[in-house]
Short mmCIF file of C-alpha atoms in Angstrom, two decimals:
data_model
loop_
_atom_site.label_atom_id
_atom_site.label_comp_id
_atom_site.label_asym_id
_atom_site.label_seq_id
_atom_site.Cartn_x
_atom_site.Cartn_y
_atom_site.Cartn_z
CA UNK A 1 0.00 0.00 0.00
CA UNK A 2 2.80 2.34 0.96
CA UNK A 3 4.66 1.49 -2.28
CA UNK A 4 1.59 2.25 -4.39
CA UNK A 5 1.20 5.66 -2.69
CA UNK A 6 4.86 6.46 -3.26
CA UNK A 7 4.53 5.51 -6.95
CA UNK A 8 1.46 7.77 -7.25
CA UNK A 9 3.35 10.72 -5.73
CA UNK A 10 6.26 10.06 -8.03
CA UNK A 11 3.98 10.13 -11.11
CA UNK A 12 2.34 13.38 -9.98
CA UNK A 13 5.71 14.95 -9.27
CA UNK A 14 7.03 13.91 -12.69
CA UNK A 15 3.93 15.36 -14.37
CA UNK A 16 4.26 18.69 -12.54
CA UNK A 17 7.98 18.88 -13.37
CA UNK A 18 7.22 18.22 -17.07
CA UNK A 19 4.49 20.89 -17.04
CA UNK A 20 6.75 23.52 -15.47
CA UNK A 21 9.54 22.65 -17.90
CA UNK A 22 7.17 22.95 -20.89
CA UNK A 23 5.87 26.33 -19.68
CA UNK A 24 9.43 27.60 -19.17
CA UNK A 25 10.38 26.61 -22.74
CA UNK A 26 7.21 28.22 -24.12
CA UNK A 27 7.73 31.58 -22.40
CA UNK A 28 11.47 31.60 -23.12
CA UNK A 29 10.78 30.99 -26.81
CA UNK A 30 8.04 33.64 -26.91
CA UNK A 31 10.32 36.20 -25.28
CA UNK A 32 13.11 35.38 -27.71
CA UNK A 33 10.76 35.65 -30.70
CA UNK A 34 9.50 39.03 -29.49
CA UNK A 35 13.04 40.30 -29.01
CA UNK A 36 14.06 39.06 -32.46
CA UNK A 37 11.02 40.71 -34.05
CA UNK A 38 11.88 44.02 -32.38
CA UNK A 39 15.51 43.79 -33.44
CA UNK A 40 14.56 42.88 -37.00
CA UNK A 41 11.81 45.49 -37.30
CA UNK A 42 12.07 47.74 -40.38
CA UNK A 43 14.13 50.88 -39.92
CA UNK A 44 11.15 53.20 -40.58
CA UNK A 45 9.72 52.28 -37.14
CA UNK A 46 12.85 53.46 -35.30
CA UNK A 47 14.44 56.87 -35.94
CA UNK A 48 18.21 56.68 -36.31
CA UNK A 49 18.75 60.17 -34.89
CA UNK A 50 16.35 62.48 -33.04
CA UNK A 51 17.10 66.20 -32.73
CA UNK A 52 15.33 68.87 -30.72
CA UNK A 53 14.98 72.45 -31.98
CA UNK A 54 15.96 71.41 -35.50
CA UNK A 55 16.88 74.14 -38.03
CA UNK A 56 18.18 73.54 -41.55
CA UNK A 57 19.32 76.56 -43.58
CA UNK A 58 20.35 76.66 -47.21
CA UNK A 59 22.75 79.25 -48.62
CA UNK A 60 23.54 80.44 -52.11
CA UNK A 61 26.73 82.48 -52.63
CA UNK A 62 26.87 83.36 -48.96
CA UNK A 63 23.24 84.50 -48.71
CA UNK A 64 20.56 82.48 -46.98
CA UNK A 65 17.80 81.56 -49.43
CA UNK A 66 15.67 79.10 -47.40
CA UNK A 67 15.06 77.66 -43.96
CA UNK A 68 13.26 74.66 -42.48
CA UNK A 69 12.71 74.32 -38.74
CA UNK A 70 10.80 72.22 -36.20
CA UNK A 71 10.81 71.42 -32.51
CA UNK A 72 11.61 67.74 -33.20
CA UNK A 73 13.27 66.02 -36.16
CA UNK A 74 13.37 62.21 -36.50
CA UNK A 75 15.98 61.03 -39.01
CA UNK A 76 14.45 57.82 -40.38
CA UNK A 77 16.92 57.32 -43.25
CA UNK A 78 19.86 59.22 -44.80
CA UNK A 79 17.39 61.13 -46.98
CA UNK A 80 14.20 61.06 -44.87
CA UNK A 81 13.33 63.34 -41.95
CA UNK A 82 10.04 63.49 -40.07
CA UNK A 83 9.35 66.88 -38.48
CA UNK A 84 6.92 67.40 -35.61
CA UNK A 85 5.63 70.40 -33.66
CA UNK A 86 6.24 74.09 -34.36
CA UNK A 87 7.10 73.37 -37.99
CA UNK A 88 7.75 76.18 -40.43
CA UNK A 89 9.90 77.29 -43.29
CA UNK A 90 10.49 79.86 -45.97
CA UNK A 91 12.31 80.38 -49.25
CA UNK A 92 13.20 83.39 -51.35
CA UNK A 93 11.82 83.53 -54.89
CA UNK A 94 13.12 86.64 -56.63
CA UNK A 95 11.96 89.56 -54.51
CA UNK A 96 9.25 87.48 -52.82
CA UNK A 97 9.36 85.31 -49.70
CA UNK A 98 7.17 82.18 -49.58
CA UNK A 99 6.42 80.69 -46.15
CA UNK A 100 4.60 77.71 -44.70
CA UNK A 101 3.62 76.14 -41.38
CA UNK A 102 2.25 72.65 -40.68
CA UNK A 103 1.56 70.19 -37.87
CA UNK A 104 3.67 67.40 -39.40
CA UNK A 105 6.07 67.13 -42.35
CA UNK A 106 7.77 64.14 -43.96
CA UNK A 107 10.73 65.50 -45.94
CA UNK A 108 12.94 63.71 -48.48
CA UNK A 109 16.33 65.18 -49.33
CA UNK A 110 18.86 64.72 -52.12
CA UNK A 111 21.33 62.90 -49.86
CA UNK A 112 22.66 59.39 -49.25
CA UNK A 113 24.20 59.94 -45.80
CA UNK A 114 23.33 61.99 -42.73
CA UNK A 115 26.51 63.99 -43.26
CA UNK A 116 25.58 64.92 -46.84
CA UNK A 117 22.09 65.86 -45.65
CA UNK A 118 23.64 68.46 -43.36
CA UNK A 119 25.92 69.81 -46.10
CA UNK A 120 23.49 71.99 -48.05
CA UNK A 121 21.40 69.07 -49.36
CA UNK A 122 18.42 69.96 -51.57
CA UNK A 123 14.88 69.24 -50.39
CA UNK A 124 13.43 66.96 -53.08
CA UNK A 125 9.88 66.35 -51.90
CA UNK A 126 7.81 66.94 -48.79
CA UNK A 127 4.43 65.87 -47.46
CA UNK A 128 2.84 68.53 -45.25
CA UNK A 129 -0.08 67.59 -42.99
CA UNK A 130 -2.34 69.06 -40.29
CA UNK A 131 -3.30 72.73 -40.58
CA UNK A 132 -1.03 73.46 -43.52
CA UNK A 133 -0.72 77.20 -44.10
CA UNK A 134 1.10 78.56 -47.16
CA UNK A 135 1.75 82.24 -47.77
CA UNK A 136 2.96 83.93 -50.96
CA UNK A 137 2.65 87.52 -52.13
CA UNK A 138 -0.46 88.75 -50.30
CA UNK A 139 -2.25 85.40 -50.30
CA UNK A 140 -2.68 82.74 -47.61
CA UNK A 141 -3.74 79.14 -48.30
CA UNK A 142 -5.10 76.84 -45.61
CA UNK A 143 -5.57 73.07 -46.15
CA UNK A 144 -5.14 69.71 -44.37
CA UNK A 145 -2.46 68.23 -46.62
CA UNK A 146 -0.15 69.41 -49.41
CA UNK A 147 2.80 67.98 -51.37
CA UNK A 148 5.93 69.85 -52.42
CA UNK A 149 8.07 68.81 -55.43
CA UNK A 150 11.38 70.49 -56.23
CA UNK A 151 11.52 68.90 -59.71
CA UNK A 152 8.11 70.33 -60.63
CA UNK A 153 8.70 73.47 -58.53
CA UNK A 154 5.15 73.44 -57.23
CA UNK A 155 2.91 72.59 -54.28
CA UNK A 156 -0.20 70.50 -54.93
CA UNK A 157 -3.12 69.19 -52.92
CA UNK A 158 -6.33 67.26 -53.53
CA UNK A 159 -7.87 68.43 -50.25
CA UNK A 160 -10.30 71.33 -49.78
CA UNK A 161 -8.52 74.67 -49.54
CA UNK A 162 -9.39 78.18 -48.42
CA UNK A 163 -7.59 81.19 -49.87
CA UNK A 164 -7.40 84.68 -48.44
CA UNK A 165 -6.09 87.68 -50.35
CA UNK A 166 -6.49 91.44 -50.56
CA UNK A 167 -10.24 92.13 -50.63
CA UNK A 168 -11.01 88.52 -51.54
CA UNK A 169 -11.76 85.15 -49.96
CA UNK A 170 -12.69 81.88 -51.66
CA UNK A 171 -12.58 78.08 -51.29
CA UNK A 172 -11.91 75.14 -53.60
CA UNK A 173 -13.34 71.70 -52.93
CA UNK A 174 -10.85 69.54 -54.87
CA UNK A 175 -7.49 71.06 -54.05
CA UNK A 176 -5.05 73.35 -55.81
CA UNK A 177 -1.77 73.64 -57.66
CA UNK A 178 0.67 76.46 -56.85
CA UNK A 179 3.55 77.14 -59.25
CA UNK A 180 6.28 78.58 -57.04
CA UNK A 181 8.43 80.32 -59.65
CA UNK A 182 5.57 82.24 -61.30
CA UNK A 183 3.38 82.23 -58.17
CA UNK A 184 0.37 81.16 -60.24
CA UNK A 185 -2.44 79.36 -58.40
CA UNK A 186 -4.92 76.91 -59.94
CA UNK A 187 -7.91 75.89 -57.80
CA UNK A 188 -9.96 72.77 -58.59
CA UNK A 189 -13.51 71.62 -58.05
CA UNK A 190 -16.36 73.83 -56.97
CA UNK A 191 -15.03 77.28 -56.16
CA UNK A 192 -16.96 79.70 -53.99
CA UNK A 193 -15.90 83.04 -52.60
CA UNK A 194 -16.33 86.74 -52.27
CA UNK A 195 -14.52 89.75 -53.75
CA UNK A 196 -14.86 93.21 -52.26
CA UNK A 197 -14.11 96.32 -54.33
CA UNK A 198 -11.35 98.57 -53.08
CA UNK A 199 -12.69 101.16 -50.69
CA UNK A 200 -11.95 104.75 -51.66
CA UNK A 201 -12.21 107.61 -49.27
CA UNK A 202 -14.42 110.51 -50.36
CA UNK A 203 -13.08 114.00 -49.66
CA UNK A 204 -15.65 116.74 -49.93
CA UNK A 205 -13.40 119.52 -48.58
#
């Protein structure tokens, strides 16, 4: 009787030991798989360099011709920078200054290393999102998203836009196209707005 009880305890003990060992292998393997997945995650999920109070200036013959700044800059690749918070920028076009602000910008530069990006690299394309505001001449454009292309030298959008100018205000439902060199604006879709005539003072003296 005593031998049978001892055998029963031995079987139960062996079963519990096997169960604990199996659970240990399972959790160890799961932890390892999770760590490997994190280590092998694509580079776009982890910024290589993060800078605070980022400012990038471009010069031409000793004179500054453009600037791009943000509170935070995440360098995702040698040519890709994600800007967040307090984003703005400007560039000189002839005698005019064109400016913009946005809530988020994904910028792609003509560079293959972080060092070359810092050495006067050209901004190739940019995606501007969240309360995008563009100013040129006496006009201000407000939209939710816009795309910049250096090759085409224009800013485009397929989102609704509102435009303010001297004595005028109007909206476009299907976006716009702004040619930066000539500062010509095309607005698409249904356009609605208002134009006020210039007010002239009357002198009866």
